[in-house]
């Protein structure tokens, strides 16, 4: 039997035992045994086979409050800037992996998963690349960059953002101008994904972008058409990253539809850079719920830890305040993941039951629904250690 299926069955029987135990244990909240709930974002997300991650800045790792929250709450890490081209290859052929290694090594030592961000992007691109004027030179440079960076982290990155933000804003649904687009044409994205697959066949290969959360947006439609075309022609792509940098209202009404429609093409979807102006608990809950409701939504990454760490610091968009305290949005996220916030953990059973009822049941546990794209496998079913 397929080992993943076996794992699924064993898990199901363990859950069955837990449920029975809950029924037999006086005073346990109905339907949601405490043993099946966890008190941190990462551990709770893992209950449905998902990860919960954050962007990390190497320069902040010496801050004890920051590092403490990072290690307590998150089981996935994205380098906020340290794996971008301007850091990794500041001049042609001369690679600098110091800051990226710092983040990767630290995460690995703690059993946190790693997202790779990002290989081909028009921004944070060193001047020596953007001033190339010859297509053959640029193709060679791009392929060499992808191959060298992916080789460095080979076997350690769960998902790579191979191409970032290649589509234009507005109504065109086309690619944006960039040195890659201008010299290599539309085919540069396909070329990047093919090169990436050869470099690390075990990594999931993602296309990542912002403003592709609204199903009705021309940009979303453009990316969806590209992914459909890639899947139809056998161009290697495994996932779409939706950055989810939201305004105060949070996700658009169609967000879950967008996630489902990408997933229906046969790719995973991930929320890769979540932050929401003023961090309304409802807006965060709506975002997390959309992911929980889509079996192939494999994980969520917030773009920083405390508000003061955010690239949008003036908008207070994250889950922890400047002092490192959990904000109301934190509790909303934990509850929507199916967990119980600490403040209510010791509350009377009636309160906990009421909370459990309003949080909604994580509707699509990934482990049961979609074993082949399980959290703990990479593109070619290379096993990953459990992060729970
Ligand atoms: C941002 C970082 O958070 C900042 O520190 C940096 O100055 C600029 O880039 N989309 C992306 C991320 O894909 O890499 C960006 O990160 C935010 C927008």
Short mmCIF file of C-alpha atoms and ligand atoms in Angstrom, two decimals:
data_model
loop_
_atom_site.label_atom_id
_atom_site.label_comp_id
_atom_site.label_asym_id
_atom_site.label_seq_id
_atom_site.Cartn_x
_atom_site.Cartn_y
_atom_site.Cartn_z
CA UNK A 1 0.00 0.00 0.00
CA UNK A 2 1.11 3.55 -0.61
CA UNK A 3 2.93 4.59 2.58
CA UNK A 4 1.16 7.95 2.61
CA UNK A 5 -2.19 6.21 2.58
CA UNK A 6 -1.03 4.01 5.44
CA UNK A 7 0.02 7.07 7.37
CA UNK A 8 -3.39 8.60 6.71
CA UNK A 9 -5.15 5.52 8.01
CA UNK A 10 -2.99 5.32 11.13
CA UNK A 11 -3.60 8.99 11.79
CA UNK A 12 -7.32 8.46 11.32
CA UNK A 13 -7.38 5.63 13.86
CA UNK A 14 -5.33 7.68 16.35
CA UNK A 15 -7.79 10.53 15.92
CA UNK A 16 -10.61 8.06 16.42
CA UNK A 17 -9.10 6.93 19.71
CA UNK A 18 -8.65 10.52 20.81
CA UNK A 19 -12.25 11.32 19.97
CA UNK A 20 -13.44 8.30 21.94
CA UNK A 21 -11.26 9.30 24.87
CA UNK A 22 -12.76 12.78 24.74
CA UNK A 23 -16.25 11.37 24.92
CA UNK A 24 -15.31 9.28 27.93
CA UNK A 25 -13.48 12.08 29.74
CA UNK A 26 -15.79 14.14 31.90
CA UNK A 27 -15.56 17.90 31.35
CA UNK A 28 -13.90 17.76 27.91
CA UNK A 29 -15.32 20.17 25.34
CA UNK A 30 -17.42 18.23 22.87
CA UNK A 31 -16.15 17.61 19.36
CA UNK A 32 -12.74 19.15 19.95
CA UNK A 33 -10.59 17.16 22.33
CA UNK A 34 -7.90 19.26 23.94
CA UNK A 35 -5.28 16.80 22.74
CA UNK A 36 -6.22 17.74 19.19
CA UNK A 37 -5.65 21.45 19.81
CA UNK A 38 -2.41 23.29 20.16
CA UNK A 39 -1.41 26.61 21.63
CA UNK A 40 0.81 28.03 18.91
CA UNK A 41 0.24 28.97 15.29
CA UNK A 42 2.65 26.42 13.84
CA UNK A 43 1.55 23.51 15.97
CA UNK A 44 -2.11 24.29 15.38
CA UNK A 45 -1.68 24.63 11.61
CA UNK A 46 0.12 21.27 11.61
CA UNK A 47 -3.04 19.65 12.98
CA UNK A 48 -4.55 20.01 9.52
CA UNK A 49 -1.29 19.24 7.70
CA UNK A 50 -0.44 22.88 7.04
CA UNK A 51 2.45 25.11 8.09
CA UNK A 52 2.37 28.59 9.61
CA UNK A 53 5.43 30.66 8.81
CA UNK A 54 6.92 34.11 8.97
CA UNK A 55 9.41 36.22 7.08
CA UNK A 56 12.66 36.51 9.03
CA UNK A 57 15.35 39.20 8.85
CA UNK A 58 18.87 38.00 9.66
CA UNK A 59 19.62 41.32 11.34
CA UNK A 60 16.94 40.77 13.99
CA UNK A 61 17.91 37.27 15.08
CA UNK A 62 19.98 38.67 17.94
CA UNK A 63 16.87 40.25 19.47
CA UNK A 64 15.72 37.84 22.16
CA UNK A 65 12.06 38.79 22.05
CA UNK A 66 12.00 38.35 18.28
CA UNK A 67 13.83 35.03 18.34
CA UNK A 68 11.66 33.78 21.20
CA UNK A 69 8.43 34.38 19.31
CA UNK A 70 9.93 32.98 16.12
CA UNK A 71 10.83 29.70 17.75
CA UNK A 72 7.67 29.38 19.78
CA UNK A 73 5.08 30.16 17.13
CA UNK A 74 6.34 29.38 13.64
CA UNK A 75 7.27 26.18 11.85
CA UNK A 76 8.23 27.74 8.52
CA UNK A 77 10.57 30.56 7.65
CA UNK A 78 11.10 32.78 4.58
CA UNK A 79 14.18 34.98 4.33
CA UNK A 80 12.73 38.49 4.05
CA UNK A 81 15.59 39.80 1.87
CA UNK A 82 18.57 37.49 2.29
CA UNK A 83 17.99 35.16 -0.68
CA UNK A 84 17.20 37.92 -3.17
CA UNK A 85 19.51 38.56 -6.11
CA UNK A 86 21.04 41.81 -4.79
CA UNK A 87 22.26 39.89 -1.74
CA UNK A 88 23.12 36.51 -3.27
CA UNK A 89 24.90 37.70 -6.44
CA UNK A 90 25.78 41.38 -6.00
CA UNK A 91 28.29 41.20 -8.83
CA UNK A 92 28.43 38.79 -11.72
CA UNK A 93 29.51 35.30 -10.72
CA UNK A 94 30.35 36.34 -7.17
CA UNK A 95 27.90 34.78 -4.73
CA UNK A 96 27.26 35.75 -1.14
CA UNK A 97 25.34 33.21 0.90
CA UNK A 98 26.26 34.45 4.37
CA UNK A 99 22.94 36.03 5.40
CA UNK A 100 20.84 33.37 3.66
CA UNK A 101 22.85 30.60 5.31
CA UNK A 102 22.33 32.21 8.69
CA UNK A 103 18.56 32.03 8.30
CA UNK A 104 18.59 28.60 6.66
CA UNK A 105 20.92 27.04 9.22
CA UNK A 106 19.01 28.43 12.17
CA UNK A 107 15.68 27.22 10.81
CA UNK A 108 17.05 23.80 10.02
CA UNK A 109 18.51 23.42 13.52
CA UNK A 110 15.06 24.04 14.96
CA UNK A 111 13.10 21.82 12.57
CA UNK A 112 11.45 24.79 10.85
CA UNK A 113 10.74 24.47 7.16
CA UNK A 114 12.18 26.90 4.64
CA UNK A 115 10.56 28.74 1.74
CA UNK A 116 12.97 30.08 -0.85
CA UNK A 117 12.38 33.69 -1.87
CA UNK A 118 13.14 34.56 -4.67
CA UNK A 119 15.14 33.72 -7.82
CA UNK A 120 13.92 35.94 -10.67
CA UNK A 121 12.41 39.32 -9.84
CA UNK A 122 12.66 42.80 -11.37
CA UNK A 123 13.13 44.37 -7.93
CA UNK A 124 16.09 44.14 -5.56
CA UNK A 125 17.97 43.22 -8.70
CA UNK A 126 21.55 44.48 -8.91
CA UNK A 127 22.36 47.09 -11.53
CA UNK A 128 24.76 44.80 -13.37
CA UNK A 129 21.78 42.58 -14.31
CA UNK A 130 19.32 45.31 -15.22
CA UNK A 131 21.90 46.93 -17.48
CA UNK A 132 22.48 43.80 -19.58
CA UNK A 133 21.44 44.51 -23.18
CA UNK A 134 21.98 41.16 -24.85
CA UNK A 135 19.46 38.28 -24.68
CA UNK A 136 21.99 35.45 -24.75
CA UNK A 137 24.03 37.00 -21.98
CA UNK A 138 20.94 37.54 -19.84
CA UNK A 139 19.67 33.99 -20.42
CA UNK A 140 23.01 32.58 -19.31
CA UNK A 141 23.15 34.87 -16.29
CA UNK A 142 19.59 34.00 -15.23
CA UNK A 143 20.10 30.26 -15.59
CA UNK A 144 23.39 30.41 -13.72
CA UNK A 145 21.82 32.41 -10.91
CA UNK A 146 18.92 29.99 -10.50
CA UNK A 147 21.17 26.95 -10.62
CA UNK A 148 23.80 28.27 -8.23
CA UNK A 149 21.38 29.53 -5.58
CA UNK A 150 19.19 26.43 -5.75
CA UNK A 151 22.24 24.17 -5.52
CA UNK A 152 23.38 25.96 -2.39
CA UNK A 153 20.12 25.13 -0.62
CA UNK A 154 19.34 21.90 -2.45
CA UNK A 155 17.27 19.49 -0.41
CA UNK A 156 16.57 22.11 2.29
CA UNK A 157 13.92 24.29 0.66
CA UNK A 158 10.36 23.07 0.57
CA UNK A 159 9.09 25.60 -1.98
CA UNK A 160 10.94 28.16 -4.09
CA UNK A 161 9.42 31.36 -5.45
CA UNK A 162 11.08 30.85 -8.82
CA UNK A 163 9.59 33.95 -10.41
CA UNK A 164 8.17 36.85 -8.42
CA UNK A 165 5.78 39.59 -9.55
CA UNK A 166 6.12 39.16 -13.31
CA UNK A 167 2.59 40.35 -14.11
CA UNK A 168 1.54 43.96 -14.58
CA UNK A 169 -0.97 45.77 -12.38
CA UNK A 170 -4.10 47.10 -13.99
CA UNK A 171 -6.28 45.68 -16.69
CA UNK A 172 -3.85 44.20 -19.21
CA UNK A 173 -3.41 40.73 -17.73
CA UNK A 174 0.05 40.75 -19.35
CA UNK A 175 3.58 40.60 -18.01
CA UNK A 176 5.16 43.79 -16.68
CA UNK A 177 8.20 45.28 -18.40
CA UNK A 178 11.53 44.20 -16.88
CA UNK A 179 14.94 43.39 -18.20
CA UNK A 180 13.89 39.72 -18.36
CA UNK A 181 10.66 40.44 -20.22
CA UNK A 182 12.22 43.01 -22.49
CA UNK A 183 15.16 40.90 -23.63
CA UNK A 184 13.84 37.33 -23.37
CA UNK A 185 10.13 37.88 -24.06
CA UNK A 186 7.18 36.03 -22.51
CA UNK A 187 9.17 32.78 -22.47
CA UNK A 188 11.47 33.90 -19.64
CA UNK A 189 9.12 32.54 -16.97
CA UNK A 190 8.97 29.11 -18.58
CA UNK A 191 12.75 29.12 -19.00
CA UNK A 192 13.21 29.95 -15.31
CA UNK A 193 10.91 27.14 -14.17
CA UNK A 194 12.59 24.56 -16.42
CA UNK A 195 16.02 25.55 -15.15
CA UNK A 196 14.76 25.43 -11.56
CA UNK A 197 13.36 21.92 -11.96
CA UNK A 198 16.72 20.65 -13.20
CA UNK A 199 18.59 22.35 -10.36
CA UNK A 200 16.55 20.90 -7.47
CA UNK A 201 13.97 18.35 -8.61
CA UNK A 202 12.78 17.93 -5.02
CA UNK A 203 11.70 21.53 -4.44
CA UNK A 204 8.20 22.70 -5.18
CA UNK A 205 8.35 25.48 -7.75
CA UNK A 206 6.03 28.45 -7.16
CA UNK A 207 4.97 31.50 -9.10
CA UNK A 208 4.47 34.29 -6.51
CA UNK A 209 2.64 37.62 -6.91
CA UNK A 210 0.50 40.29 -5.21
CA UNK A 211 -2.94 41.55 -6.21
CA UNK A 212 -3.89 38.13 -7.53
CA UNK A 213 -6.28 37.44 -4.64
CA UNK A 214 -9.39 38.86 -6.33
CA UNK A 215 -10.74 36.37 -8.84
CA UNK A 216 -12.22 39.20 -10.92
CA UNK A 217 -8.93 41.07 -11.38
CA UNK A 218 -7.31 40.98 -14.82
CA UNK A 219 -3.97 40.25 -13.16
CA UNK A 220 -5.41 37.15 -11.43
CA UNK A 221 -6.87 35.98 -14.71
CA UNK A 222 -3.54 36.47 -16.46
CA UNK A 223 -1.65 34.38 -13.89
CA UNK A 224 -4.37 31.72 -13.95
CA UNK A 225 -4.10 31.49 -17.76
CA UNK A 226 -0.32 31.11 -17.48
CA UNK A 227 -0.56 28.31 -14.91
CA UNK A 228 -3.21 26.52 -16.99
CA UNK A 229 -0.97 26.79 -20.04
CA UNK A 230 2.08 25.51 -18.10
CA UNK A 231 0.15 22.52 -16.80
CA UNK A 232 -1.21 21.77 -20.29
CA UNK A 233 2.25 21.88 -21.87
CA UNK A 234 4.14 20.14 -19.09
CA UNK A 235 6.13 23.19 -17.97
CA UNK A 236 7.12 22.35 -14.37
CA UNK A 237 5.11 24.36 -11.82
CA UNK A 238 3.86 23.09 -8.46
CA UNK A 239 2.42 26.06 -6.60
CA UNK A 240 1.10 29.58 -6.73
CA UNK A 241 2.01 31.98 -3.93
CA UNK A 242 -0.52 34.70 -3.19
CA UNK A 243 1.28 37.41 -1.27
CA UNK A 244 -1.86 38.75 0.44
CA UNK A 245 -0.68 42.24 1.37
CA UNK A 246 -4.13 43.52 2.29
CA UNK A 247 -5.69 46.87 3.18
CA UNK A 248 -7.85 47.29 6.28
CA UNK A 249 -10.74 45.26 4.82
CA UNK A 250 -8.65 42.13 4.39
CA UNK A 251 -9.17 39.69 1.54
CA UNK A 252 -11.59 40.30 -1.32
CA UNK A 253 -14.88 38.39 -1.14
CA UNK A 254 -13.74 36.06 -3.92
CA UNK A 255 -10.47 35.05 -2.19
CA UNK A 256 -11.46 31.46 -1.47
CA UNK A 257 -12.76 31.10 -5.03
CA UNK A 258 -9.39 32.26 -6.31
CA UNK A 259 -7.55 29.74 -4.14
CA UNK A 260 -9.86 26.93 -5.31
CA UNK A 261 -9.59 27.91 -8.95
CA UNK A 262 -5.80 27.84 -8.88
CA UNK A 263 -5.85 24.56 -6.96
CA UNK A 264 -8.19 23.10 -9.57
CA UNK A 265 -5.41 23.50 -12.13
CA UNK A 266 -3.41 20.93 -10.17
CA UNK A 267 -1.08 23.16 -8.16
CA UNK A 268 -0.79 23.88 -4.44
CA UNK A 269 -1.60 27.38 -3.25
CA UNK A 270 0.17 29.16 -0.41
CA UNK A 271 -0.44 32.49 1.30
CA UNK A 272 3.11 33.77 1.22
CA UNK A 273 3.42 37.33 2.62
CA UNK A 274 0.32 38.03 4.68
CA UNK A 275 -0.11 41.39 6.37
CA UNK A 276 -3.27 43.46 6.83
CA UNK A 277 -3.38 47.20 7.55
CA UNK A 278 -4.47 47.64 11.20
CA UNK A 279 -4.75 43.85 11.59
CA UNK A 280 -8.50 43.55 12.04
CA UNK A 281 -9.17 40.15 13.69
CA UNK A 282 -12.03 39.53 11.29
CA UNK A 283 -9.92 40.26 8.25
CA UNK A 284 -7.25 37.84 9.49
CA UNK A 285 -9.86 35.19 10.31
CA UNK A 286 -11.38 35.50 6.83
CA UNK A 287 -7.98 35.04 5.22
CA UNK A 288 -7.09 31.98 7.28
CA UNK A 289 -10.54 30.45 6.86
CA UNK A 290 -10.27 30.67 3.07
CA UNK A 291 -7.04 28.66 3.23
CA UNK A 292 -8.48 26.13 5.67
CA UNK A 293 -11.40 25.56 3.31
CA UNK A 294 -9.17 24.66 0.36
CA UNK A 295 -7.43 21.30 0.67
CA UNK A 296 -4.51 22.33 -1.52
CA UNK A 297 -3.85 25.52 0.45
CA UNK A 298 -0.79 24.09 2.15
CA UNK A 299 0.35 26.93 4.39
CA UNK A 300 0.35 30.55 5.44
CA UNK A 301 3.30 32.89 5.96
CA UNK A 302 2.95 36.29 7.64
CA UNK A 303 5.41 38.94 6.48
CA UNK A 304 7.12 39.60 9.78
CA UNK A 305 6.62 39.04 13.50
CA UNK A 306 5.99 42.30 15.39
CA UNK A 307 4.49 45.45 13.88
CA UNK A 308 7.85 47.10 14.35
CA UNK A 309 9.47 44.42 12.15
CA UNK A 310 7.09 45.04 9.26
CA UNK A 311 7.94 46.70 5.96
CA UNK A 312 4.55 48.41 6.54
CA UNK A 313 5.29 49.27 10.17
CA UNK A 314 3.16 52.43 10.20
CA UNK A 315 0.07 50.32 9.41
CA UNK A 316 0.48 47.91 12.35
CA UNK A 317 -0.36 44.97 10.10
CA UNK A 318 1.01 41.95 11.99
CA UNK A 319 0.01 39.57 14.79
CA UNK A 320 2.33 40.84 17.55
CA UNK A 321 2.66 44.39 18.85
CA UNK A 322 5.90 46.27 19.24
CA UNK A 323 6.42 44.76 22.68
CA UNK A 324 6.00 41.24 21.31
CA UNK A 325 2.53 40.78 22.82
CA UNK A 326 -0.15 38.85 20.97
CA UNK A 327 -2.70 41.15 19.35
CA UNK A 328 -6.42 40.34 18.97
CA UNK A 329 -5.68 39.22 15.42
CA UNK A 330 -3.39 36.54 16.83
CA UNK A 331 -6.25 34.98 18.76
CA UNK A 332 -8.51 35.21 15.72
CA UNK A 333 -5.94 33.34 13.63
CA UNK A 334 -5.32 30.66 16.24
CA UNK A 335 -9.06 30.14 16.72
CA UNK A 336 -9.66 29.89 12.98
CA UNK A 337 -6.90 27.31 12.71
CA UNK A 338 -8.96 25.33 15.23
CA UNK A 339 -6.94 26.21 18.33
CA UNK A 340 -7.79 27.73 21.67
CA UNK A 341 -6.18 31.03 22.69
CA UNK A 342 -4.41 30.90 26.06
CA UNK A 343 -6.79 33.41 27.63
CA UNK A 344 -9.69 31.05 27.08
CA UNK A 345 -7.88 27.78 27.66
CA UNK A 346 -8.78 27.73 31.33
CA UNK A 347 -12.15 29.36 30.87
CA UNK A 348 -15.35 27.51 31.84
CA UNK A 349 -16.35 24.72 29.50
CA UNK A 350 -19.37 26.69 28.24
CA UNK A 351 -17.14 29.55 27.06
CA UNK A 352 -14.79 27.18 25.32
CA UNK A 353 -17.66 25.38 23.62
CA UNK A 354 -19.07 28.69 22.40
CA UNK A 355 -15.69 29.68 21.00
CA UNK A 356 -15.20 26.34 19.33
CA UNK A 357 -18.61 26.66 17.71
CA UNK A 358 -17.90 30.10 16.27
CA UNK A 359 -14.40 29.30 15.05
CA UNK A 360 -15.77 26.93 12.43
CA UNK A 361 -14.35 23.51 11.93
CA UNK A 362 -11.21 23.35 9.82
CA UNK A 363 -13.15 22.11 6.84
CA UNK A 364 -10.47 20.58 4.70
CA UNK A 365 -7.83 18.71 6.67
CA UNK A 366 -5.06 18.36 4.12
CA UNK A 367 -3.72 15.08 5.38
CA UNK A 368 -6.98 13.30 4.69
CA UNK A 369 -8.04 15.04 1.51
CA UNK A 370 -4.90 15.25 -0.51
CA UNK A 371 -2.22 12.86 0.57
CA UNK A 372 -0.03 13.28 -2.48
CA UNK A 373 0.62 16.96 -1.85
CA UNK A 374 1.18 16.36 1.85
CA UNK A 375 2.98 19.00 3.90
CA UNK A 376 5.82 16.67 4.64
CA UNK A 377 6.70 15.85 1.07
CA UNK A 378 8.50 17.95 -1.48
CA UNK A 379 7.90 17.90 -5.20
CA UNK A 380 9.03 14.36 -5.81
CA UNK A 381 7.90 12.91 -2.50
CA UNK A 382 11.22 13.48 -0.79
CA UNK A 383 10.34 13.12 2.86
CA UNK A 384 10.49 16.06 5.24
CA UNK A 385 10.68 15.76 9.00
CA UNK A 386 7.52 16.48 10.91
CA UNK A 387 7.29 20.03 12.19
CA UNK A 388 4.47 19.59 14.66
C1 LIG B 1 10.11 43.60 1.08
C2 LIG B 1 10.87 43.52 2.40
O1 LIG B 1 9.94 43.23 3.42
C3 LIG B 1 11.57 44.81 2.70
O2 LIG B 1 12.41 44.67 3.83
C4 LIG B 1 12.40 45.24 1.49
O3 LIG B 1 12.95 46.52 1.75
C5 LIG B 1 11.56 45.29 0.25
O4 LIG B 1 10.96 44.02 0.05
N1 LIG B 1 6.83 41.56 -2.25
C6 LIG B 1 7.84 40.65 -2.04
C7 LIG B 1 8.76 40.83 -0.88
O5 LIG B 1 7.90 39.64 -2.76
O6 LIG B 1 10.05 40.34 -1.16
C8 LIG B 1 8.82 42.25 -0.43
O7 LIG B 1 9.62 42.32 0.76
C9 LIG B 1 7.43 42.80 -0.21
C10 LIG B 1 6.64 42.77 -1.48
#
